[in-house]
One Martini backbone bead per residue (centre of mass of N, CA, C, O) as a GRO file, in nm:
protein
  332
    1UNK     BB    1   2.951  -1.372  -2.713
    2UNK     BB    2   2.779  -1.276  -2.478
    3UNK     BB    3   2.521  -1.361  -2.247
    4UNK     BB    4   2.254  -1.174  -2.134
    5UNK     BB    5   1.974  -1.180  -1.854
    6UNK     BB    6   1.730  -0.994  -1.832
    7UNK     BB    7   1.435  -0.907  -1.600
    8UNK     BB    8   1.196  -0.743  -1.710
    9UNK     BB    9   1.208  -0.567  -1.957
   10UNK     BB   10   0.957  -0.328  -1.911
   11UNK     BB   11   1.103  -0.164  -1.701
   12UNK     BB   12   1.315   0.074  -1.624
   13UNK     BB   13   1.585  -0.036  -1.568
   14UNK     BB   14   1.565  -0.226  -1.788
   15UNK     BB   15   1.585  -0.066  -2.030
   16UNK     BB   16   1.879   0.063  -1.981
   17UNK     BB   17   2.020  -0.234  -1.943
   18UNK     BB   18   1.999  -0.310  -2.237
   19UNK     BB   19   2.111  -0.086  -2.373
   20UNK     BB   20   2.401  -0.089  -2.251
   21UNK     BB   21   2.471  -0.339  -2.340
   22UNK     BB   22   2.432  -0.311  -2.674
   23UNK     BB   23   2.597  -0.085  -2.654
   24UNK     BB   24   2.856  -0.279  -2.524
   25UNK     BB   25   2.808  -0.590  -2.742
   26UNK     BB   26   2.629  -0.797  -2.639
   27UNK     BB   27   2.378  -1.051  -2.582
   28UNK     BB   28   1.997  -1.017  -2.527
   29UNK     BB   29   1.813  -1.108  -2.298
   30UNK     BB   30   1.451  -1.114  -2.221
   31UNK     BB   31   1.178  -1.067  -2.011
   32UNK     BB   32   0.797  -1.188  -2.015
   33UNK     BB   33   0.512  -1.232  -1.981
   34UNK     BB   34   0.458  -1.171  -2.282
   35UNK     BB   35   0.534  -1.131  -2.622
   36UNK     BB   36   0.389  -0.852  -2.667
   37UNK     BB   37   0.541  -0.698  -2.522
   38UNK     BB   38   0.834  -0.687  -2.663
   39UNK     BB   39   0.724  -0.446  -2.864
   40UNK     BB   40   0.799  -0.234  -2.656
   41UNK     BB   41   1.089  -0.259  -2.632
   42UNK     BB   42   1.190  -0.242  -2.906
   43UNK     BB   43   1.048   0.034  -2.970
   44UNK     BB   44   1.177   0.226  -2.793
   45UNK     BB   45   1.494   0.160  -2.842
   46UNK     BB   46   1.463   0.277  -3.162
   47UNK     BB   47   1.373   0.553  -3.081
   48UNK     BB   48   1.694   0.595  -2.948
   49UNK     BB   49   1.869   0.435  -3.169
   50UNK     BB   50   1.892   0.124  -3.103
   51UNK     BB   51   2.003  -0.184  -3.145
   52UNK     BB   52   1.821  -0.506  -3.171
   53UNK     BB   53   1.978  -0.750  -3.330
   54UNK     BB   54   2.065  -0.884  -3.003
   55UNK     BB   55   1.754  -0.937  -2.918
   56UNK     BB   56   1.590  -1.102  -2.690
   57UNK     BB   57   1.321  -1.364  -2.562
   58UNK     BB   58   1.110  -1.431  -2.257
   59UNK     BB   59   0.874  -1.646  -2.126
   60UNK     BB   60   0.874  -1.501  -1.768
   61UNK     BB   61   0.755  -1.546  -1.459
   62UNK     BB   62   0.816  -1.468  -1.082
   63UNK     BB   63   0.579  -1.674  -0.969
   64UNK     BB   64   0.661  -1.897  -1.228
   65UNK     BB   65   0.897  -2.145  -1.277
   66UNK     BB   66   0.823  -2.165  -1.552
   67UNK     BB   67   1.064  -2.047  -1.803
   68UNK     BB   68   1.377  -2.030  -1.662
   69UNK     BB   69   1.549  -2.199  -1.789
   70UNK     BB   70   1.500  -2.139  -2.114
   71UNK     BB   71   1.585  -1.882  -2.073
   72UNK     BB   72   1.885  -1.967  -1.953
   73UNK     BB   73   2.034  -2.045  -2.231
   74UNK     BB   74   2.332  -1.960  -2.268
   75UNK     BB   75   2.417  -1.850  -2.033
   76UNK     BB   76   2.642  -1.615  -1.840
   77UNK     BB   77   2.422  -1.371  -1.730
   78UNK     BB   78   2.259  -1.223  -1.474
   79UNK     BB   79   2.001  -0.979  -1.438
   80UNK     BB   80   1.824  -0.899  -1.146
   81UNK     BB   81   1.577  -0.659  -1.151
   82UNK     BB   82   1.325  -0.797  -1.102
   83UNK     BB   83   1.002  -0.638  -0.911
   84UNK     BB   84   0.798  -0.601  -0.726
   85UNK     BB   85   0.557  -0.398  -0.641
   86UNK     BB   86   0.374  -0.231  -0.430
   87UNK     BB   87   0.209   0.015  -0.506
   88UNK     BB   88  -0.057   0.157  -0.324
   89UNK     BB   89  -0.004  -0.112  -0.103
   90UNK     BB   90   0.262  -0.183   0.143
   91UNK     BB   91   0.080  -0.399   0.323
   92UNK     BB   92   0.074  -0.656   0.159
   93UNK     BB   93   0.152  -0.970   0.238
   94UNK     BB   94   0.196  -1.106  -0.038
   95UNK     BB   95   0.472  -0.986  -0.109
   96UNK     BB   96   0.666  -1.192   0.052
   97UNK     BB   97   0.626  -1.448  -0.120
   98UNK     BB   98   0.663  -1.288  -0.424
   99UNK     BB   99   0.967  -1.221  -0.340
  100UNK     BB  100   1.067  -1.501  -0.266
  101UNK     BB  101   0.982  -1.673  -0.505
  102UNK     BB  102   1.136  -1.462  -0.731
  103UNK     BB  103   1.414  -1.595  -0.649
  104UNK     BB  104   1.402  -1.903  -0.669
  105UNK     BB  105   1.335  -1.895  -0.954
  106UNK     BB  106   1.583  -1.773  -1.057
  107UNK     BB  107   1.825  -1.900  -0.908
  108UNK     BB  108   1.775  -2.201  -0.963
  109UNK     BB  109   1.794  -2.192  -1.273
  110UNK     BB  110   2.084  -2.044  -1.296
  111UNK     BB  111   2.230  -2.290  -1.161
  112UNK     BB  112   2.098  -2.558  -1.339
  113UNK     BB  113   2.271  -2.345  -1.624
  114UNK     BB  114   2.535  -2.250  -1.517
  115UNK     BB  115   2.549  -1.958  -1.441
  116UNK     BB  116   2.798  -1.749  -1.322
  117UNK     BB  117   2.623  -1.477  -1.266
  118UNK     BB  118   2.420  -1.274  -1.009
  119UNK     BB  119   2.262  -0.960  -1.044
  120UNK     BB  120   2.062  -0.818  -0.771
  121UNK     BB  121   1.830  -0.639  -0.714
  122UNK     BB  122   1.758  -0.455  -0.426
  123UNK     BB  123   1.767  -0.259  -0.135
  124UNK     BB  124   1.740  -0.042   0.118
  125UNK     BB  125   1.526  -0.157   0.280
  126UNK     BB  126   1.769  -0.373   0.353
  127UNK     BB  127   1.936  -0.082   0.468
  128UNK     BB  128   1.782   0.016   0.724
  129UNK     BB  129   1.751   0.249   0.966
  130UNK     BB  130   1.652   0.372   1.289
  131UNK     BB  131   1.543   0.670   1.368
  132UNK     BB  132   1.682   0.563   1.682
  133UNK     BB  133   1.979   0.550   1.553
  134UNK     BB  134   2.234   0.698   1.651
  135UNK     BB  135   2.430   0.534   1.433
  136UNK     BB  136   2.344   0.626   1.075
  137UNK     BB  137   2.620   0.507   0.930
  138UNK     BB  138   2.582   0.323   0.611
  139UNK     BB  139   2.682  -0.020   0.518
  140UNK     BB  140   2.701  -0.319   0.378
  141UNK     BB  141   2.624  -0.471   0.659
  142UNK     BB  142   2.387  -0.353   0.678
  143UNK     BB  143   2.089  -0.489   0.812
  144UNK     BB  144   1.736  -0.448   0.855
  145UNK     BB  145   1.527  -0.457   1.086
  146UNK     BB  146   1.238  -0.639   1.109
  147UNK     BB  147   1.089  -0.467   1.345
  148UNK     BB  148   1.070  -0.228   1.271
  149UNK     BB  149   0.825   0.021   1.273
  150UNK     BB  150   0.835   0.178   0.991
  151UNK     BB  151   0.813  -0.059   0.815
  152UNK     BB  152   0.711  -0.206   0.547
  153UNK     BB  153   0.626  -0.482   0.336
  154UNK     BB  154   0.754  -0.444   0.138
  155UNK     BB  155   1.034  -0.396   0.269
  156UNK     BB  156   1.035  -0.689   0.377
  157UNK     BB  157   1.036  -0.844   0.124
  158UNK     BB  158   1.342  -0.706   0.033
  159UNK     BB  159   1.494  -0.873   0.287
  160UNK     BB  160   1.397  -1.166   0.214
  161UNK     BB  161   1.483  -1.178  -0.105
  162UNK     BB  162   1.807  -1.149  -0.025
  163UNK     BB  163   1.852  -1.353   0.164
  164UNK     BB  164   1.743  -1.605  -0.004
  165UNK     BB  165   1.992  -1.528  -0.231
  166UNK     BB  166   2.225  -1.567  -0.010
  167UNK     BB  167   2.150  -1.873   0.073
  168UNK     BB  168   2.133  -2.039  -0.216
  169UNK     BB  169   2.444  -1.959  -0.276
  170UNK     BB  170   2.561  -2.097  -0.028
  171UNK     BB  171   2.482  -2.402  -0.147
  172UNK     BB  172   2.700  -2.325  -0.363
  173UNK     BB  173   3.006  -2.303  -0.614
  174UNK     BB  174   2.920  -2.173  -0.924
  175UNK     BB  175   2.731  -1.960  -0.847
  176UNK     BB  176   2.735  -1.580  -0.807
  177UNK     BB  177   2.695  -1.291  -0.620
  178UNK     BB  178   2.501  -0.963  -0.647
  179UNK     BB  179   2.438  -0.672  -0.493
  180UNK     BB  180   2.210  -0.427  -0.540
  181UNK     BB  181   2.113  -0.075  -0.324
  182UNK     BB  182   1.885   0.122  -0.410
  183UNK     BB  183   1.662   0.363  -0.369
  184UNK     BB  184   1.557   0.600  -0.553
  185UNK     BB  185   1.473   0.556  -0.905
  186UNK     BB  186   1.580   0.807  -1.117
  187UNK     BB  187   1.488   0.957  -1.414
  188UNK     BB  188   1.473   0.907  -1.724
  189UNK     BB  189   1.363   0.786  -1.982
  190UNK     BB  190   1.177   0.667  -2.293
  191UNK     BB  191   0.988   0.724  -2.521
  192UNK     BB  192   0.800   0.896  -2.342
  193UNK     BB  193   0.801   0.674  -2.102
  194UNK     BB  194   0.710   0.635  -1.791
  195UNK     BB  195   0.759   0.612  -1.433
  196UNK     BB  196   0.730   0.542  -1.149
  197UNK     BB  197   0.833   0.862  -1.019
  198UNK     BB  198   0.753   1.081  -1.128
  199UNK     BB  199   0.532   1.187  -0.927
  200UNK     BB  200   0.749   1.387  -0.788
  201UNK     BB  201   0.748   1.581  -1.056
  202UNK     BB  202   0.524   1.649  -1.074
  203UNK     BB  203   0.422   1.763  -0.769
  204UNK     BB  204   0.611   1.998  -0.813
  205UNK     BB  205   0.565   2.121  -1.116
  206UNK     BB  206   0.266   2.134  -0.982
  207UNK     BB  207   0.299   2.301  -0.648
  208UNK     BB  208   0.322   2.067  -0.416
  209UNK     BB  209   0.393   2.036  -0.138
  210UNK     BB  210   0.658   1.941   0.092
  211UNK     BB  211   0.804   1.669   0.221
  212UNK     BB  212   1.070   1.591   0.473
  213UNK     BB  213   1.218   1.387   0.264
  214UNK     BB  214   1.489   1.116   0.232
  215UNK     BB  215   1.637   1.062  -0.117
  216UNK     BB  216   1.835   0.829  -0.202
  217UNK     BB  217   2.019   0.873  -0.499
  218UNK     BB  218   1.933   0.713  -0.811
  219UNK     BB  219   2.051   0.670  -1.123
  220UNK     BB  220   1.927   0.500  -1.389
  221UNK     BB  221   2.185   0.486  -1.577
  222UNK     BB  222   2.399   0.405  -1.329
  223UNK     BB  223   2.215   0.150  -1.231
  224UNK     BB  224   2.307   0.029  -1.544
  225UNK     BB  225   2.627   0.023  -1.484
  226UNK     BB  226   2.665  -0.121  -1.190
  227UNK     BB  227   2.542  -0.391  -1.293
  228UNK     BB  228   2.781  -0.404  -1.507
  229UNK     BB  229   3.036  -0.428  -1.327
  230UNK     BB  230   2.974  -0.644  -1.141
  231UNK     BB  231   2.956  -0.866  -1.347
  232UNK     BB  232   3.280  -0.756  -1.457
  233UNK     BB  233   3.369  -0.827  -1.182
  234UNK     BB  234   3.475  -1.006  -0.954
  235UNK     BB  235   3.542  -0.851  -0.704
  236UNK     BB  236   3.195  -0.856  -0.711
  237UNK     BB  237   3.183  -1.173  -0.528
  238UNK     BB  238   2.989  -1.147  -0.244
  239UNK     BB  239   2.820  -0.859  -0.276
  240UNK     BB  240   2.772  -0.538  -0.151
  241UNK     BB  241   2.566  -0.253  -0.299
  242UNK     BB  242   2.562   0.051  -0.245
  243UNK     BB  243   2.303   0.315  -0.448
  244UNK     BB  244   2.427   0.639  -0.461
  245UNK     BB  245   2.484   0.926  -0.472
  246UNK     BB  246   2.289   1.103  -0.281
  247UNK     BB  247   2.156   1.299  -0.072
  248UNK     BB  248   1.768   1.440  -0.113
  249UNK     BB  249   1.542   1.659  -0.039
  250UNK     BB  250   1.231   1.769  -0.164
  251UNK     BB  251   1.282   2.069  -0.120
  252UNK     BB  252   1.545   2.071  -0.274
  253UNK     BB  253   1.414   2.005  -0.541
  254UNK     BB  254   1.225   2.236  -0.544
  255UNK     BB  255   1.450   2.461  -0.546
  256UNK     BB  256   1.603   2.325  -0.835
  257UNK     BB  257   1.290   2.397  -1.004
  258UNK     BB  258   1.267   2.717  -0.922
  259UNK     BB  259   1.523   2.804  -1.065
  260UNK     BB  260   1.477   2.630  -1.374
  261UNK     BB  261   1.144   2.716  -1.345
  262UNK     BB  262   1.007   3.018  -1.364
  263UNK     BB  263   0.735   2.916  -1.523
  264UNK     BB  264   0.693   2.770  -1.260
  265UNK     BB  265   0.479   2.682  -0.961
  266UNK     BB  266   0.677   2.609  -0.742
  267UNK     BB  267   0.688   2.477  -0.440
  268UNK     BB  268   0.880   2.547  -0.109
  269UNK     BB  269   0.697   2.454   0.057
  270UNK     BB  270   0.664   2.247   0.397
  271UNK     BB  271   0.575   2.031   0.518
  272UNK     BB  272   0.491   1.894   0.872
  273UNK     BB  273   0.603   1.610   1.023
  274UNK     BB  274   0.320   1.551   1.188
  275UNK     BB  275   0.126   1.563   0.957
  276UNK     BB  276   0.242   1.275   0.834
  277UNK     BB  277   0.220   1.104   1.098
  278UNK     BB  278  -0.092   1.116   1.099
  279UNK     BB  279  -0.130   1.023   0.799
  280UNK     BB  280  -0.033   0.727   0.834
  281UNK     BB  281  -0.289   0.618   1.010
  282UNK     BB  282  -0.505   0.679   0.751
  283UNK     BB  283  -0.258   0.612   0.519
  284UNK     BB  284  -0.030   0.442   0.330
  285UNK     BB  285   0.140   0.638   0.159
  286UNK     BB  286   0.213   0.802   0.418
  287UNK     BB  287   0.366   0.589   0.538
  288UNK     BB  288   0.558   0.586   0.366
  289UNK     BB  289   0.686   0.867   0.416
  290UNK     BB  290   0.752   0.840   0.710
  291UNK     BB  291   1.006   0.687   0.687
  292UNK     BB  292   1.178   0.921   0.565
  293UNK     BB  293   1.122   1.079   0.817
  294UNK     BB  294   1.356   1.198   1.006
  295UNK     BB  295   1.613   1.071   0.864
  296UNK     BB  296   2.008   1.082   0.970
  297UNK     BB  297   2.159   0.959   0.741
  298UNK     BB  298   2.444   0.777   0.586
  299UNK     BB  299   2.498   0.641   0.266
  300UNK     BB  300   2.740   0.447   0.184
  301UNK     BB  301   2.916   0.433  -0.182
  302UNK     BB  302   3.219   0.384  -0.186
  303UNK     BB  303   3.283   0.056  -0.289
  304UNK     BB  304   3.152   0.105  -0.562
  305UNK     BB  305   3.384   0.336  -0.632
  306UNK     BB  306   3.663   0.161  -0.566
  307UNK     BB  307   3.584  -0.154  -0.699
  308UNK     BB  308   3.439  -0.046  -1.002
  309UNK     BB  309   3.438   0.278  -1.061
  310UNK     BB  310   3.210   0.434  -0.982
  311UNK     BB  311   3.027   0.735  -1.131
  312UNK     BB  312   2.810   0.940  -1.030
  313UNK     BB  313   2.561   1.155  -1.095
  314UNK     BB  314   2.445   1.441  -0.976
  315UNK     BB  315   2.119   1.501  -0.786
  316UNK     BB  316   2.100   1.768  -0.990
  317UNK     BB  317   2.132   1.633  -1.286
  318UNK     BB  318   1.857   1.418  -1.224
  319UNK     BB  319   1.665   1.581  -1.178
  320UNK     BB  320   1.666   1.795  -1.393
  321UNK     BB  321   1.659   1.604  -1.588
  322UNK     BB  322   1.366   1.464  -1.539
  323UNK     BB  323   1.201   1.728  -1.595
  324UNK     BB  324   1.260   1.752  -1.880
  325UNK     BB  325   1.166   1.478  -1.964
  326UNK     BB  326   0.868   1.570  -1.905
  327UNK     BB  327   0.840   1.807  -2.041
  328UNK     BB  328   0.893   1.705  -2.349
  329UNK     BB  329   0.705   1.513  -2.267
  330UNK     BB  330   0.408   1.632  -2.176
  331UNK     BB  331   0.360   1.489  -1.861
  332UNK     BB  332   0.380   1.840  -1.771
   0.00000   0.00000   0.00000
């Protein structure tokens, strides 16, 4: 039997990857920051009615050093997921030496104790083109200028990650590596919690005017079968992997669920792009935002769905779940 380790267990994305990996017969170590923690991933998996007896734990922080090695142990595949959020403030410079070093922590122990390969969650971020780009249509060559003007330091941060990721696999012949490269990642999550992301369906399901941002869409579903793929599949081995069904737009969000949900009063007033772009001078959330809008790219996902077989579901069928999955559990 394999066995895989996720890190970050209590993550939104490491939840449905440690899911899809135990019902697909794997064995699953994950990390955690304390063991303490493990027994909110056991009970939720238990809740959605996955058998857990084949899942283990193991502490370690992506900040520190220690407990890599023993976390890696017989280990044959990494999947590593976690990764630093942005929080309130993605303009924090700590971010940038914290997802440096969390990478190196990872990887480092990966080589030391024989992985045969690891699989870590990038970001489109790495991978943004700048909004005065003439010719915005994006594939995994693409890696997104640090000087742009328009990202912030989470942004910068994750193009750091990767390369850093790249450079240490490059110095040696053992461990192969695959980049996975989502945008957005929505989707209902488990046992009743919430998810990173909900507050775009709050917003919206309780009548928020909607910015007229662009968000490549990847179901948090989608890309723990991604990241399952390239693991199992040699052909991933060197490879980055652009993570998303489709764009669309705030908006169109809106339009999407005030269709399907008459008794909510959902707004599709748009906010005009000029409000953002003010707004983003004195609060840094709207900074966020501001990178959004008004970018006309598209972002090509044709390598992942022909070389893996990836087939993600329509970013209207991601929206629609993910807001039943809010209202039936009383979120919104």
């Amino acid at each position: 039997m394999k066995k895989v380790l996720v890190t970050g267990g209590t993550g939104f994305l490491a939840g449905w990857t440690i899911r899809e990996l135990l019902e697909k017969g794997y064995a699953v170590r994950t990390t955690v920051r304390s063991m303490k923690k493990s027994e909110n991933v056991t009970s939720m998996l238990e809740k959605e009615g996955v058998d857990t007896s084949r899942l283990s734990f193991a502490v370690a922080d992506l900040t520190n050093p220690d407990g890599w090695d023993d976390a890696m142990k017989d280990v044959d595949f990494v999947l590593h997921v976690a990764s630093p959020l942005g929080g309130n403030n993605h303009e924090d410079p700590t971010l940038i030496p914290t997802a440096k070093s969390g990478v190196e922590n990872v990887l480092g122990a990966a080589i030391r104790t024989g992985v045969k390969k690891v699989v870590m969650t990038s970001s489109e971020a790495a991978n943004y083109p700048d909004k005065k780009d003439p010719n915005p249509a994006v594939n995994e060559d693409f890696w997104t200028d640090m000087s742009n003007k328009w990202i912030t330091n989470y942004q910068r941060s994750k193009i750091i990650a990767e390369r850093t990721a790249w450079e240490i696999i490059g110095k040696q012949n053992q461990t192969s590596l695959a980049t996975i490269l989502p945008g957005a990642i929505l989707g209902p999550n488990m046992a009743g919690k919430r998810s990173s992301t909900d507050q775009i369906f709050e917003m919206l399901l309780k009548g928020t005017p909607s910015p007229n941002v662009i968000y490549p869409v990847g179901d948090v579903r989608d890309l723990a079968e991604l990241h399952i793929l390239a693991m199992e599949n040699d052909a991933a081995d060197g490879q980055r992997f652009i993570a998303e069904s489709e764009e669309m737009t705030m908006p169109e969000m809106a339009r999407i669920l005030k269709a399907a949900y008459l008794d909510r009063k959902v707004s599709t007033v748009v906010i005009p792009d000029f409000v953002i772009s003010v707004m983003a001078k004195f609060q840094v959330p709207m900074k966020v935002l501001n990178t959004m809008v008004g970018l006309k790219y598209h972002r090509d996902s044709t390598k992942a769905r022909k070389l893996l077989g990836w087939n993600p579901r329509p970013a209207k069928e991601t929206v629609l779940d993910t807001a039943q999955y809010l209202i039936d559990n009383r979120i919104v």
